[in-house]
Coordinates of C-alpha atoms and ligand atoms in Angstrom, one line a residue:
M1 CA -1.6 15.9 5.9
T2 CA -4.4 13.7 4.7
R3 CA -4.0 10.0 5.7
A4 CA -6.5 7.2 5.8
V5 CA -6.9 5.4 9.0
I6 CA -8.8 2.3 10.2
L7 CA -11.5 3.4 12.6
G8 CA -12.9 0.0 13.4
T9 CA -12.8 -3.7 12.5
G10 CA -15.3 -6.5 12.6
S11 CA -15.6 -10.1 11.5
C12 CA -18.2 -12.9 11.3
L13 CA -17.9 -16.6 10.9
P14 CA -20.6 -19.1 10.1
E15 CA -21.7 -21.4 13.0
R16 CA -20.9 -24.8 11.6
I17 CA -17.4 -26.2 12.2
L18 CA -16.1 -28.8 9.8
T19 CA -13.3 -30.7 11.4
N20 CA -10.5 -32.7 9.8
A21 CA -12.0 -35.8 11.3
E22 CA -15.2 -35.2 9.4
L23 CA -13.2 -34.7 6.1
E24 CA -11.7 -38.1 6.7
Q25 CA -15.2 -39.5 6.2
M26 CA -15.7 -37.5 2.9
V27 CA -12.4 -38.0 1.0
D28 CA -9.2 -40.0 1.1
T29 CA -7.3 -37.8 3.6
S30 CA -6.3 -37.8 7.3
D31 CA -6.2 -35.3 10.1
S32 CA -2.4 -35.8 10.3
W33 CA -1.9 -35.1 6.6
I34 CA -4.0 -31.9 6.7
L35 CA -2.5 -30.7 10.0
S36 CA 1.2 -31.4 9.0
R37 CA 0.9 -30.1 5.4
T38 CA -1.2 -27.0 6.1
G39 CA -1.7 -26.3 9.8
I40 CA -5.5 -26.4 9.5
S41 CA -7.6 -28.3 12.1
E42 CA -11.0 -27.0 11.2
R43 CA -12.9 -24.5 9.1
R44 CA -16.3 -22.9 9.0
I45 CA -19.0 -23.8 6.4
A46 CA -22.0 -21.6 5.8
G47 CA -25.3 -23.2 6.8
P48 CA -29.0 -22.3 6.3
G49 CA -29.5 -18.5 5.8
E50 CA -25.8 -17.8 6.1
H51 CA -25.5 -16.3 2.7
I52 CA -22.3 -14.3 1.9
H53 CA -24.0 -10.9 2.1
K54 CA -25.6 -11.8 5.5
V55 CA -22.3 -12.8 7.1
A56 CA -20.6 -9.8 5.4
A57 CA -23.2 -7.4 6.7
Q58 CA -22.7 -8.7 10.3
A59 CA -18.9 -8.2 10.0
A60 CA -19.6 -4.7 8.8
R61 CA -22.0 -3.9 11.6
R62 CA -19.3 -4.9 14.1
A63 CA -16.7 -2.7 12.3
L64 CA -19.1 0.3 12.3
A65 CA -20.0 -0.3 16.0
A66 CA -16.2 -0.3 16.9
A67 CA -15.8 2.9 14.9
Q68 CA -18.9 4.4 16.6
L69 CA -20.5 5.0 13.2
T70 CA -23.8 4.0 11.6
P71 CA -24.5 2.5 8.2
A72 CA -25.8 6.0 7.2
D73 CA -22.3 7.4 7.6
V74 CA -20.8 5.1 4.9
D75 CA -20.0 6.9 1.6
L76 CA -18.5 3.9 -0.2
L77 CA -18.8 0.2 0.3
V78 CA -16.2 -2.0 -1.4
L79 CA -16.5 -5.8 -1.1
A80 CA -13.8 -8.2 -2.2
T81 CA -14.9 -11.7 -3.1
V82 CA -14.4 -14.6 -5.5
S83 CA -17.5 -16.4 -4.4
P84 CA -20.2 -13.7 -4.9
H85 CA -23.9 -14.2 -4.1
M86 CA -24.7 -13.7 -7.8
L87 CA -22.8 -12.8 -10.9
M88 CA -24.9 -9.7 -11.1
P89 CA -25.6 -7.5 -9.2
S90 CA -22.5 -7.2 -6.9
T91 CA -22.5 -8.7 -3.5
A92 CA -21.6 -5.2 -2.2
C93 CA -25.1 -4.0 -3.3
F94 CA -26.7 -6.9 -1.4
V95 CA -24.7 -5.9 1.7
Q96 CA -25.7 -2.3 1.2
A97 CA -29.4 -3.3 1.3
E98 CA -28.8 -5.5 4.4
L99 CA -27.1 -2.6 6.2
K100 CA -29.5 0.1 4.9
A101 CA -26.4 2.0 4.0
F102 CA -28.3 4.0 1.4
N103 CA -25.8 7.0 1.4
A104 CA -23.1 4.8 0.0
F105 CA -22.2 3.7 -3.5
A106 CA -21.2 0.1 -3.6
Y107 CA -19.2 -2.3 -5.8
D108 CA -17.2 -5.5 -5.7
I109 CA -13.6 -6.0 -6.5
S110 CA -12.1 -9.3 -7.7
A111 CA -8.5 -9.8 -6.6
A112 CA -8.9 -13.2 -4.9
C113 CA -7.1 -13.6 -1.6
A114 CA -5.5 -10.2 -2.2
G115 CA -8.9 -8.5 -2.5
F116 CA -9.1 -7.0 1.0
T117 CA -5.6 -5.5 0.8
Y118 CA -6.3 -4.1 -2.6
G119 CA -9.5 -2.7 -1.1
I120 CA -7.7 -1.0 1.7
D121 CA -5.3 0.6 -0.7
L122 CA -8.3 1.8 -2.8
A123 CA -10.1 3.2 0.2
S124 CA -6.9 5.0 1.3
K125 CA -6.7 6.7 -2.1
Y126 CA -10.4 7.7 -2.1
I127 CA -9.9 9.3 1.4
C128 CA -6.7 11.1 0.3
A129 CA -8.7 12.6 -2.6
Q130 CA -11.8 13.3 -0.5
P131 CA -10.9 13.4 3.2
D132 CA -14.5 13.5 4.6
M133 CA -15.4 10.1 3.1
K134 CA -16.1 7.0 5.3
V135 CA -15.2 3.8 3.4
L136 CA -16.3 0.3 4.4
V137 CA -14.0 -2.4 3.0
I138 CA -15.1 -6.0 3.4
G139 CA -13.5 -9.3 2.4
A140 CA -16.2 -12.1 2.3
E141 CA -16.4 -15.6 1.0
N142 CA -18.7 -18.6 0.7
L143 CA -16.0 -20.8 -0.9
S144 CA -17.9 -23.9 0.2
T145 CA -20.3 -23.1 -2.7
R146 CA -17.4 -23.3 -5.2
M147 CA -15.8 -26.5 -3.8
N148 CA -15.6 -29.9 -5.4
W149 CA -16.2 -31.9 -2.2
Q150 CA -14.7 -35.0 -3.9
D151 CA -11.4 -33.3 -4.6
R152 CA -9.0 -33.8 -1.6
N153 CA -6.5 -31.4 -3.2
T154 CA -8.8 -28.4 -2.5
C155 CA -11.7 -29.3 -0.2
V156 CA -9.6 -29.6 2.9
L157 CA -8.1 -26.1 2.5
F158 CA -10.8 -23.5 2.3
G159 CA -13.5 -22.1 4.6
D160 CA -16.2 -19.4 4.7
G161 CA -16.3 -16.1 6.6
A162 CA -16.1 -12.3 6.4
G163 CA -14.1 -9.5 7.8
A164 CA -14.5 -5.7 7.6
A165 CA -12.7 -2.5 8.3
V166 CA -14.1 1.1 8.2
L167 CA -11.8 3.8 7.2
G168 CA -11.8 7.6 7.5
N169 CA -9.3 10.4 7.6
A170 CA -6.8 10.6 10.4
A171 CA -7.2 13.5 12.8
E172 CA -4.9 16.6 12.6
G173 CA -1.5 15.7 13.9
E174 CA -2.2 12.0 14.2
E175 CA 0.7 9.7 13.2
R176 CA -1.4 6.7 12.6
G177 CA -2.9 5.5 9.3
I178 CA -2.1 3.7 6.0
F179 CA 1.5 4.4 5.0
G180 CA 1.6 2.7 1.7
A181 CA 1.3 -0.5 -0.3
K182 CA 3.2 -2.5 -2.8
L183 CA 0.6 -4.3 -4.9
Q184 CA 1.3 -6.5 -7.9
S185 CA -0.4 -9.0 -10.3
D186 CA 0.8 -11.5 -13.0
G187 CA -2.0 -12.7 -15.2
R188 CA 0.4 -15.1 -17.0
L189 CA 0.0 -17.4 -14.0
W190 CA -3.8 -17.4 -13.9
N191 CA -3.9 -21.2 -14.3
L192 CA -2.3 -22.0 -10.9
L193 CA -5.6 -21.2 -9.2
Y194 CA -8.9 -20.6 -10.9
T195 CA -12.7 -21.2 -10.9
E196 CA -14.5 -21.3 -14.2
G197 CA -18.0 -19.9 -14.4
P198 CA -21.2 -21.7 -15.5
P199 CA -21.1 -23.4 -18.9
S200 CA -21.2 -20.7 -21.7
M201 CA -24.6 -20.2 -23.4
N202 CA -22.6 -19.1 -26.5
K203 CA -21.4 -22.4 -27.9
D204 CA -18.7 -20.6 -29.9
L205 CA -17.1 -19.5 -26.6
Q206 CA -17.6 -22.7 -24.6
L207 CA -14.3 -23.9 -23.3
P208 CA -13.5 -27.3 -24.7
D209 CA -12.3 -28.7 -21.4
W210 CA -14.7 -27.0 -19.0
K211 CA -14.1 -28.5 -15.6
G212 CA -17.2 -27.2 -13.7
P213 CA -17.6 -24.2 -11.4
Y214 CA -15.1 -25.5 -8.8
I215 CA -11.8 -24.3 -7.5
Q216 CA -8.8 -25.8 -9.5
M217 CA -5.4 -25.5 -8.0
N218 CA -1.7 -26.3 -8.6
G219 CA -0.8 -26.3 -4.9
S220 CA 3.0 -26.8 -5.1
E221 CA 3.6 -24.1 -7.7
L222 CA 1.4 -21.7 -5.8
F223 CA 3.3 -22.5 -2.6
K224 CA 6.7 -21.5 -4.2
N225 CA 5.3 -18.3 -5.7
A226 CA 3.5 -17.3 -2.6
V227 CA 6.7 -17.3 -0.5
R228 CA 8.9 -15.7 -3.1
L229 CA 6.5 -13.0 -4.2
M230 CA 5.3 -11.9 -0.7
E231 CA 8.9 -11.7 0.4
G232 CA 9.8 -9.5 -2.6
A233 CA 6.8 -7.2 -2.0
V234 CA 7.5 -6.8 1.7
K235 CA 11.2 -6.0 1.1
E236 CA 10.4 -3.4 -1.6
L237 CA 7.7 -1.7 0.6
L238 CA 10.0 -1.5 3.6
A239 CA 12.8 -0.1 1.5
Q240 CA 10.4 2.6 0.0
H241 CA 9.6 3.7 3.5
H242 CA 13.2 3.4 4.8
L243 CA 12.2 0.8 7.4
D244 CA 13.7 -2.4 8.5
I245 CA 11.8 -5.6 9.2
A246 CA 12.7 -5.2 12.9
D247 CA 10.6 -2.0 12.9
I248 CA 7.4 -4.1 12.4
D249 CA 5.4 -4.8 15.5
L250 CA 2.9 -7.3 14.0
M251 CA 2.8 -9.1 10.6
I252 CA -0.6 -10.4 9.4
P253 CA 0.0 -12.7 6.5
H254 CA -2.6 -14.3 4.2
Q255 CA -3.8 -17.4 6.1
A256 CA -3.4 -20.1 3.4
N257 CA -0.8 -22.6 4.9
I258 CA 1.3 -22.4 8.1
R259 CA 4.3 -23.7 6.1
I260 CA 4.0 -20.7 3.7
V261 CA 3.8 -18.4 6.8
N262 CA 6.8 -20.1 8.5
N263 CA 8.9 -19.9 5.2
L264 CA 8.0 -16.2 4.8
K265 CA 8.8 -15.5 8.5
E266 CA 12.2 -17.2 8.2
R267 CA 13.2 -15.4 4.9
L268 CA 12.2 -12.0 6.3
G269 CA 13.7 -12.7 9.7
V270 CA 10.5 -11.9 11.7
S271 CA 10.3 -13.4 15.1
A272 CA 7.5 -15.8 15.8
D273 CA 5.8 -13.6 18.4
K274 CA 5.4 -10.9 15.8
V275 CA 3.3 -13.0 13.4
F276 CA -0.5 -13.5 13.8
T277 CA -2.1 -16.6 12.6
N278 CA -5.6 -18.1 13.0
L279 CA -5.7 -20.5 10.0
N280 CA -5.7 -23.4 12.3
R281 CA -9.4 -22.7 13.1
Y282 CA -10.7 -21.2 9.8
G283 CA -8.5 -22.6 6.9
N284 CA -8.0 -20.3 3.9
T285 CA -10.9 -17.9 3.6
S286 CA -9.4 -16.1 0.6
S287 CA -10.3 -12.4 0.7
A288 CA -11.7 -12.7 4.2
S289 CA -8.5 -14.2 5.7
I290 CA -6.6 -10.9 6.4
P291 CA -9.6 -8.9 7.7
I292 CA -10.7 -11.7 10.0
A293 CA -7.1 -12.0 11.4
L294 CA -6.8 -8.2 11.7
D295 CA -10.1 -8.1 13.7
E296 CA -9.1 -10.9 16.0
A297 CA -5.6 -9.4 16.5
N298 CA -7.2 -6.1 17.3
R299 CA -9.8 -7.5 19.7
E300 CA -7.2 -9.8 21.5
G301 CA -5.1 -6.7 22.1
R302 CA -2.2 -8.0 19.9
I303 CA -2.2 -4.5 18.2
R304 CA -1.5 -1.5 20.4
P305 CA -1.9 2.1 19.5
G306 CA 1.2 3.2 17.6
D307 CA 2.2 -0.3 16.4
L308 CA 3.5 -0.7 12.9
V309 CA 1.4 -3.4 11.2
L310 CA 2.4 -5.2 8.0
L311 CA -0.2 -7.1 5.9
C312 CA 1.1 -9.5 3.3
T313 CA -1.2 -11.1 0.8
F314 CA -1.1 -13.6 -2.1
G315 CA -3.8 -15.2 -4.3
A316 CA -5.2 -16.2 -7.6
G317 CA -4.4 -14.0 -10.6
L318 CA -1.7 -14.1 -9.5
T319 CA -2.3 -11.1 -7.2
W320 CA -0.1 -10.2 -4.3
G321 CA 1.4 -7.4 -2.2
A322 CA 2.1 -5.9 1.1
L323 CA 0.6 -2.9 3.0
L324 CA 2.0 -0.9 5.9
L325 CA -0.1 0.9 8.5
R326 CA 0.5 2.6 11.9
W327 CA -2.3 1.6 14.3
Ligands
UT7_1 O1 -4.9 -18.6 -1.1 C1 -4.2 -18.7 -2.3 C2 -2.9 -19.2 -2.2 N1 -3.0 -20.6 -1.9 C3 -1.8 -21.2 -1.7 O2 -0.8 -20.6 -1.8 C4 -1.8 -22.7 -1.5 C5 -0.4 -23.2 -1.7 N2 -0.2 -24.6 -1.6 C6 -0.3 -25.3 -0.5 O3 -0.7 -24.9 0.5 C7 0.2 -26.8 -0.6 O4 0.9 -26.9 -1.8 C8 -0.9 -27.8 -0.5 C9 -1.4 -27.9 1.0 C10 -2.0 -27.5 -1.4 C11 -0.3 -29.2 -0.8 O5 0.8 -29.5 0.0 P1 2.1 -30.0 -0.7 O6 3.0 -30.4 0.4 O7 2.6 -29.1 -1.7 O8 1.6 -31.4 -1.3 P2 1.6 -31.8 -2.9 O9 0.7 -31.0 -3.6 O10 3.0 -31.8 -3.3 O11 1.1 -33.3 -2.8 C12 1.8 -34.3 -2.0 C13 0.9 -35.5 -2.0 C14 0.3 -35.9 -3.3 O12 0.4 -37.3 -3.5 P3 1.5 -38.0 -4.4 O13 1.2 -37.5 -5.8 O14 2.8 -37.5 -3.9 O15 1.3 -39.5 -4.2 C15 -1.1 -35.5 -3.2 O16 -2.0 -36.3 -3.9 O17 -0.2 -35.3 -1.1 C16 -1.4 -35.8 -1.7 N3 -2.5 -35.0 -1.2 C17 -3.2 -35.4 -0.1 N4 -3.1 -36.5 0.7 C18 -3.9 -36.6 1.7 C19 -3.0 -33.9 -1.6 N5 -4.1 -33.5 -0.9 C20 -4.2 -34.4 0.1 C21 -5.1 -34.6 1.2 N6 -4.9 -35.7 1.9 N7 -6.1 -33.7 1.4

């Protein structure tokens, strides 16, 4: 049976740490508000030369090294982002050039925070159709470039970074691999979280109330939807696979807010030791949040061979879902 499997993971974070104490000097906020309302203590902000494709390429190199593969082995490079280097061409093409992965075709996907999980599902389906393919999936963001640093509602929440996974076909008889995903979107709720582009050069299409190319967010509505929709996706996916939440060895949720994670954990009945979080150190890195967490969990030995791992994701669009894999 053909089944896609994660062969290696990698991540890369910019050097510069921006602490809550520093944010106190920038906007009307406090360390105690940020920590108690979100669980975030610090985040990384890209500095000189740390363009999204450079950080993404470094995460990819680490994933390839872990898989004992080279850039020349990659057949497809998919990069999820909502903060691309340019509108055109794709950031995936910039990463391809950085890596010298010239045997690959490359493109971006835009599914906000759910982008990496959508990408893993996509890679899994390519591999099922063409088992000799090696697919590199990257989630990468430079959200600091899209931030209104005067808006305390958003600027305390997000961070920069990249994570990657390389996938191939499971060996004959192997039980591990991607079992399945339950992915969903609801474009009717687009205005809960969005970033407009630059002003339109076509005056007929210029939005009358253009707010600038910054992240705009309705935090409390997002919060409620995040918990409810991720819970629904997880329950549906588990039911499809005749599994119970107790069968899961590790849950890696989108790292947006520790209160969302705790709510989800309680509703699903997952014990605390089975939930991986690192948002305290990185904030919300959108499409990079799950792959960075997956890589850290992997490198810290939190995932053992044979473990059943559950990814749950939620973001702008709205986009959300859950994905199950055996390590
Ligand atoms: O990755 C995509 C998915 N993202 C999410 O799902 C994010 C979901 N939302 C959240 O994480 C939370 O809603 C937030 C952290 C954004 C906000 O937390 P909250 O407990 O929902 O607060 P709130 O929006 O209800 O605001 C409460 C108060 C407001 O003041 P008033 O109107 O009650 O006087 C805000 O102005 O907190 C105020 N506030 C702040 N105060 C200090 C908002 N941001 C800040 C801040 N520092 N940085």
